[in-house]
Structures are given as C-alpha cells and as structure tokens.
Amino acid sequence: MHEPVLLEEVLEALKIRPDGRYVDGTLGQAGHAVAIASRLTTGKLLGLDVDEENLRTAEDRLQPLGDRTLTRRVNFRGLQEILRDVGWTEVDGMLFDLGVSTGQLTGPRLSFDSDAPLDFRIDPAAPDTGASFLARADESSLT
C-alpha cells in the first residue's frame, strides 16, 4: 500500500474543519483522503482519480468512513463541472499530490520493466497509448 508523503504537513496546511468540504484531486489509494475524512463529522471529502484500479482500492479504504466521502472516476481538470454536479459551490481545501506512485510504476502499464505493450496511460480509457504516440512521432518531437 502506498504511504502518503508529508501527511502531517498536508493535514496542518488544510486546517481541516469537522464540517468542511475538501477535494482530493489525485485520490490514488486514499492515504491522504482517509486521514482527511477521519477528521470530518458532518463534512465531506470528494476524491477524484482517473486510474480505475486506484479508485477501487481507494473506495475500499474509504468505505468505513461512510457518507463522509464521495468518489468520481474523472480527471481533476474538469473540477468546476464536477463540483457543480455534486452540488458544491465552495470548498474549504483542496489537495493535488501530482505524479505517479511507486505502485503505478511497477505495474505493466507504466513500466519499462515488463515485457508488455508500451502503454503509459494513467487512464486506460484514454485513446492514445505510448506505442501509438511513438509510432507517429518524429525525432524532433522526442528530443
């Protein structure tokens, strides 16, 4: 299981209120999200991730926290629309832990270590694989 980096510093910076609304825009395996939602009473945490496998893991970890959490399989770039869809006009804090986790890098989709098709998509529903990109790229676009 991926351990969240700088957890205490993140929690301190977010200044979590028990009745607040928070967004974890890069939910991952919910390390930060569990810690945030555990501090809520009537508040809510909205977790977003495009990686379906991570989202399933996150939902399992968040399940004991009940209705304090909601998740969506989406990219955070559509955050305004997502907030509108869940009926939120304001949030009290947001977290974006950008990058990939060690767990993602060891799987065949994002790794050079596996004898598997060159994929490199965080979101497996995205149309362009690493192989298709390289097939049409010229040398100048790669350097």
PDB file of C-alpha atoms in Angstrom:
ATOM      1  CA  MET A   1       0.000   0.000   0.000  1.00  0.00           C
ATOM      2  CA  HIS A   2       1.295   3.448  -0.932  1.00  0.00           C
ATOM      3  CA  GLU A   3       2.058   5.578   2.119  1.00  0.00           C
ATOM      4  CA  PRO A   4       1.190   9.272   1.764  1.00  0.00           C
ATOM      5  CA  VAL A   5       4.091  11.693   1.745  1.00  0.00           C
ATOM      6  CA  LEU A   6       4.163  14.610   4.204  1.00  0.00           C
ATOM      7  CA  LEU A   7       0.840  13.549   5.716  1.00  0.00           C
ATOM      8  CA  GLU A   8       1.027  15.636   8.889  1.00  0.00           C
ATOM      9  CA  GLU A   9       2.172  18.702   6.940  1.00  0.00           C
ATOM     10  CA  VAL A  10      -0.721  18.297   4.484  1.00  0.00           C
ATOM     11  CA  LEU A  11      -3.255  17.961   7.298  1.00  0.00           C
ATOM     12  CA  GLU A  12      -1.852  21.013   9.048  1.00  0.00           C
ATOM     13  CA  ALA A  13      -1.897  23.093   5.848  1.00  0.00           C
ATOM     14  CA  LEU A  14      -5.513  22.131   5.083  1.00  0.00           C
ATOM     15  CA  LYS A  15      -6.682  23.238   8.557  1.00  0.00           C
ATOM     16  CA  ILE A  16      -9.457  20.666   8.458  1.00  0.00           C
ATOM     17  CA  ARG A  17     -12.769  21.684   9.978  1.00  0.00           C
ATOM     18  CA  PRO A  18     -15.097  18.846  11.031  1.00  0.00           C
ATOM     19  CA  ASP A  19     -17.901  20.352   8.916  1.00  0.00           C
ATOM     20  CA  GLY A  20     -15.735  21.344   5.946  1.00  0.00           C
ATOM     21  CA  ARG A  21     -15.750  20.292   2.309  1.00  0.00           C
ATOM     22  CA  TYR A  22     -12.487  19.040   0.858  1.00  0.00           C
ATOM     23  CA  VAL A  23     -11.301  17.775  -2.515  1.00  0.00           C
ATOM     24  CA  ASP A  24      -8.529  15.246  -3.056  1.00  0.00           C
ATOM     25  CA  GLY A  25      -7.981  15.769  -6.778  1.00  0.00           C
ATOM     26  CA  THR A  26      -5.466  12.928  -7.040  1.00  0.00           C
ATOM     27  CA  LEU A  27      -7.069  10.330  -4.792  1.00  0.00           C
ATOM     28  CA  GLY A  28      -4.689   7.470  -5.559  1.00  0.00           C
ATOM     29  CA  GLN A  29      -5.049   4.771  -2.913  1.00  0.00           C
ATOM     30  CA  ALA A  30      -6.637   7.236  -0.470  1.00  0.00           C
ATOM     31  CA  GLY A  31      -3.782   7.645   2.008  1.00  0.00           C
ATOM     32  CA  HIS A  32      -4.344  11.379   2.412  1.00  0.00           C
ATOM     33  CA  ALA A  33      -8.113  11.029   1.915  1.00  0.00           C
ATOM     34  CA  VAL A  34      -8.580   8.575   4.793  1.00  0.00           C
ATOM     35  CA  ALA A  35      -6.710  10.921   7.118  1.00  0.00           C
ATOM     36  CA  ILE A  36      -8.759  13.930   5.968  1.00  0.00           C
ATOM     37  CA  ALA A  37     -12.146  12.175   6.095  1.00  0.00           C
ATOM     38  CA  SER A  38     -11.354  10.710   9.528  1.00  0.00           C
ATOM     39  CA  ARG A  39     -11.288  14.259  10.874  1.00  0.00           C
ATOM     40  CA  LEU A  40     -14.734  15.115   9.466  1.00  0.00           C
ATOM     41  CA  THR A  41     -18.028  14.772  11.310  1.00  0.00           C
ATOM     42  CA  THR A  42     -20.636  16.451   9.118  1.00  0.00           C
ATOM     43  CA  GLY A  43     -18.146  17.484   6.443  1.00  0.00           C
ATOM     44  CA  LYS A  44     -17.425  15.746   3.142  1.00  0.00           C
ATOM     45  CA  LEU A  45     -14.423  14.713   1.110  1.00  0.00           C
ATOM     46  CA  LEU A  46     -14.660  14.398  -2.675  1.00  0.00           C
ATOM     47  CA  GLY A  47     -11.945  12.136  -4.122  1.00  0.00           C
ATOM     48  CA  LEU A  48     -11.089  12.175  -7.834  1.00  0.00           C
ATOM     49  CA  ASP A  49      -8.880   9.808  -9.828  1.00  0.00           C
ATOM     50  CA  VAL A  50      -8.694   8.570 -13.412  1.00  0.00           C
ATOM     51  CA  ASP A  51      -6.959   5.302 -12.530  1.00  0.00           C
ATOM     52  CA  GLU A  52      -9.762   2.752 -12.128  1.00  0.00           C
ATOM     53  CA  GLU A  53      -7.613   0.320 -10.143  1.00  0.00           C
ATOM     54  CA  ASN A  54      -6.547   3.018  -7.681  1.00  0.00           C
ATOM     55  CA  LEU A  55     -10.138   4.196  -7.385  1.00  0.00           C
ATOM     56  CA  ARG A  56     -11.354   0.707  -6.435  1.00  0.00           C
ATOM     57  CA  THR A  57      -8.648   0.457  -3.773  1.00  0.00           C
ATOM     58  CA  ALA A  58      -9.481   3.946  -2.506  1.00  0.00           C
ATOM     59  CA  GLU A  59     -13.201   3.196  -2.298  1.00  0.00           C
ATOM     60  CA  ASP A  60     -12.478   0.056  -0.270  1.00  0.00           C
ATOM     61  CA  ARG A  61     -10.315   2.050   2.143  1.00  0.00           C
ATOM     62  CA  LEU A  62     -12.859   4.886   2.401  1.00  0.00           C
ATOM     63  CA  GLN A  63     -15.895   2.620   2.835  1.00  0.00           C
ATOM     64  CA  PRO A  64     -15.694   2.511   6.670  1.00  0.00           C
ATOM     65  CA  LEU A  65     -15.991   6.320   6.696  1.00  0.00           C
ATOM     66  CA  GLY A  66     -19.491   6.090   5.220  1.00  0.00           C
ATOM     67  CA  ASP A  67     -21.168   9.150   3.805  1.00  0.00           C
ATOM     68  CA  ARG A  68     -18.278  11.463   4.658  1.00  0.00           C
ATOM     69  CA  THR A  69     -16.736  10.592   1.275  1.00  0.00           C
ATOM     70  CA  LEU A  70     -17.717  10.592  -2.381  1.00  0.00           C
ATOM     71  CA  THR A  71     -15.546   9.493  -5.280  1.00  0.00           C
ATOM     72  CA  ARG A  72     -15.573  10.069  -9.009  1.00  0.00           C
ATOM     73  CA  ARG A  73     -13.523   8.460 -11.785  1.00  0.00           C
ATOM     74  CA  VAL A  74     -12.550  11.666 -13.559  1.00  0.00           C
ATOM     75  CA  ASN A  75      -9.574  13.896 -14.216  1.00  0.00           C
ATOM     76  CA  PHE A  76      -9.423  16.913 -11.923  1.00  0.00           C
ATOM     77  CA  ARG A  77      -9.127  19.243 -14.929  1.00  0.00           C
ATOM     78  CA  GLY A  78     -12.950  19.309 -15.018  1.00  0.00           C
ATOM     79  CA  LEU A  79     -13.149  20.292 -11.341  1.00  0.00           C
ATOM     80  CA  GLN A  80     -15.629  23.158 -11.797  1.00  0.00           C
ATOM     81  CA  GLU A  81     -18.115  20.904 -13.558  1.00  0.00           C
ATOM     82  CA  ILE A  82     -17.567  18.079 -11.062  1.00  0.00           C
ATOM     83  CA  LEU A  83     -18.244  20.418  -8.131  1.00  0.00           C
ATOM     84  CA  ARG A  84     -21.391  21.651  -9.850  1.00  0.00           C
ATOM     85  CA  ASP A  85     -22.504  18.028 -10.404  1.00  0.00           C
ATOM     86  CA  VAL A  86     -22.182  17.212  -6.687  1.00  0.00           C
ATOM     87  CA  GLY A  87     -23.903  20.466  -5.710  1.00  0.00           C
ATOM     88  CA  TRP A  88     -20.905  22.215  -4.178  1.00  0.00           C
ATOM     89  CA  THR A  89     -20.365  25.935  -4.727  1.00  0.00           C
ATOM     90  CA  GLU A  90     -17.454  26.262  -2.290  1.00  0.00           C
ATOM     91  CA  VAL A  91     -14.730  24.082  -0.791  1.00  0.00           C
ATOM     92  CA  ASP A  92     -12.603  24.573   2.300  1.00  0.00           C
ATOM     93  CA  GLY A  93      -9.472  22.937   0.938  1.00  0.00           C
ATOM     94  CA  MET A  94      -8.020  21.004  -1.972  1.00  0.00           C
ATOM     95  CA  LEU A  95      -5.121  18.592  -2.326  1.00  0.00           C
ATOM     96  CA  PHE A  96      -3.342  17.674  -5.560  1.00  0.00           C
ATOM     97  CA  ASP A  97      -0.485  15.211  -4.992  1.00  0.00           C
ATOM     98  CA  LEU A  98       0.820  15.286  -8.555  1.00  0.00           C
ATOM     99  CA  GLY A  99       2.846  12.476 -10.066  1.00  0.00           C
ATOM    100  CA  VAL A 100       2.698   8.714 -10.095  1.00  0.00           C
ATOM    101  CA  SER A 101       3.095   6.343  -7.181  1.00  0.00           C
ATOM    102  CA  THR A 102       5.605   3.528  -6.891  1.00  0.00           C
ATOM    103  CA  GLY A 103       2.733   1.065  -7.235  1.00  0.00           C
ATOM    104  CA  GLN A 104       1.781   2.507 -10.609  1.00  0.00           C
ATOM    105  CA  LEU A 105       5.369   2.347 -11.851  1.00  0.00           C
ATOM    106  CA  THR A 106       5.751  -1.332 -11.029  1.00  0.00           C
ATOM    107  CA  GLY A 107       2.680  -2.433 -12.999  1.00  0.00           C
ATOM    108  CA  PRO A 108       2.957  -3.323 -16.688  1.00  0.00           C
ATOM    109  CA  ARG A 109       1.004  -0.271 -17.903  1.00  0.00           C
ATOM    110  CA  LEU A 110       3.550   2.355 -16.795  1.00  0.00           C
ATOM    111  CA  SER A 111       6.768   0.373 -16.532  1.00  0.00           C
ATOM    112  CA  PHE A 112       9.716  -0.390 -18.770  1.00  0.00           C
ATOM    113  CA  ASP A 113      10.405  -3.468 -16.620  1.00  0.00           C
ATOM    114  CA  SER A 114       7.650  -5.642 -18.083  1.00  0.00           C
ATOM    115  CA  ASP A 115       7.573  -7.443 -21.387  1.00  0.00           C
ATOM    116  CA  ALA A 116       4.244  -5.880 -22.302  1.00  0.00           C
ATOM    117  CA  PRO A 117       2.852  -3.472 -24.895  1.00  0.00           C
ATOM    118  CA  LEU A 118       4.050   0.112 -24.428  1.00  0.00           C
ATOM    119  CA  ASP A 119       1.011   1.735 -22.816  1.00  0.00           C
ATOM    120  CA  PHE A 120       1.925   4.604 -20.423  1.00  0.00           C
ATOM    121  CA  ARG A 121      -1.654   5.734 -19.809  1.00  0.00           C
ATOM    122  CA  ILE A 122      -2.722   6.566 -16.265  1.00  0.00           C
ATOM    123  CA  ASP A 123      -6.303   6.393 -17.554  1.00  0.00           C
ATOM    124  CA  PRO A 124      -6.684   3.163 -19.551  1.00  0.00           C
ATOM    125  CA  ALA A 125      -9.720   4.697 -21.295  1.00  0.00           C
ATOM    126  CA  ALA A 126      -7.545   7.424 -22.853  1.00  0.00           C
ATOM    127  CA  PRO A 127      -7.237   6.782 -26.586  1.00  0.00           C
ATOM    128  CA  ASP A 128      -3.501   7.283 -27.109  1.00  0.00           C
ATOM    129  CA  THR A 129      -1.047   4.618 -25.888  1.00  0.00           C
ATOM    130  CA  GLY A 130       2.688   5.141 -25.645  1.00  0.00           C
ATOM    131  CA  ALA A 131       3.108   2.825 -28.636  1.00  0.00           C
ATOM    132  CA  SER A 132       0.682   4.802 -30.822  1.00  0.00           C
ATOM    133  CA  PHE A 133       2.329   8.096 -29.856  1.00  0.00           C
ATOM    134  CA  LEU A 134       5.812   6.806 -30.706  1.00  0.00           C
ATOM    135  CA  ALA A 135       4.593   5.320 -33.995  1.00  0.00           C
ATOM    136  CA  ARG A 136       3.624   8.763 -35.311  1.00  0.00           C
ATOM    137  CA  ALA A 137       6.228  10.944 -33.525  1.00  0.00           C
ATOM    138  CA  ASP A 138       9.234  12.294 -35.368  1.00  0.00           C
ATOM    139  CA  GLU A 139      12.671  12.581 -33.811  1.00  0.00           C
ATOM    140  CA  SER A 140      12.417  16.331 -33.183  1.00  0.00           C
ATOM    141  CA  SER A 141       9.269  15.909 -31.080  1.00  0.00           C
ATOM    142  CA  LEU A 142      11.054  13.356 -28.892  1.00  0.00           C
ATOM    143  CA  THR A 143      14.188  15.368 -28.141  1.00  0.00           C
TER     144      THR A 143
END
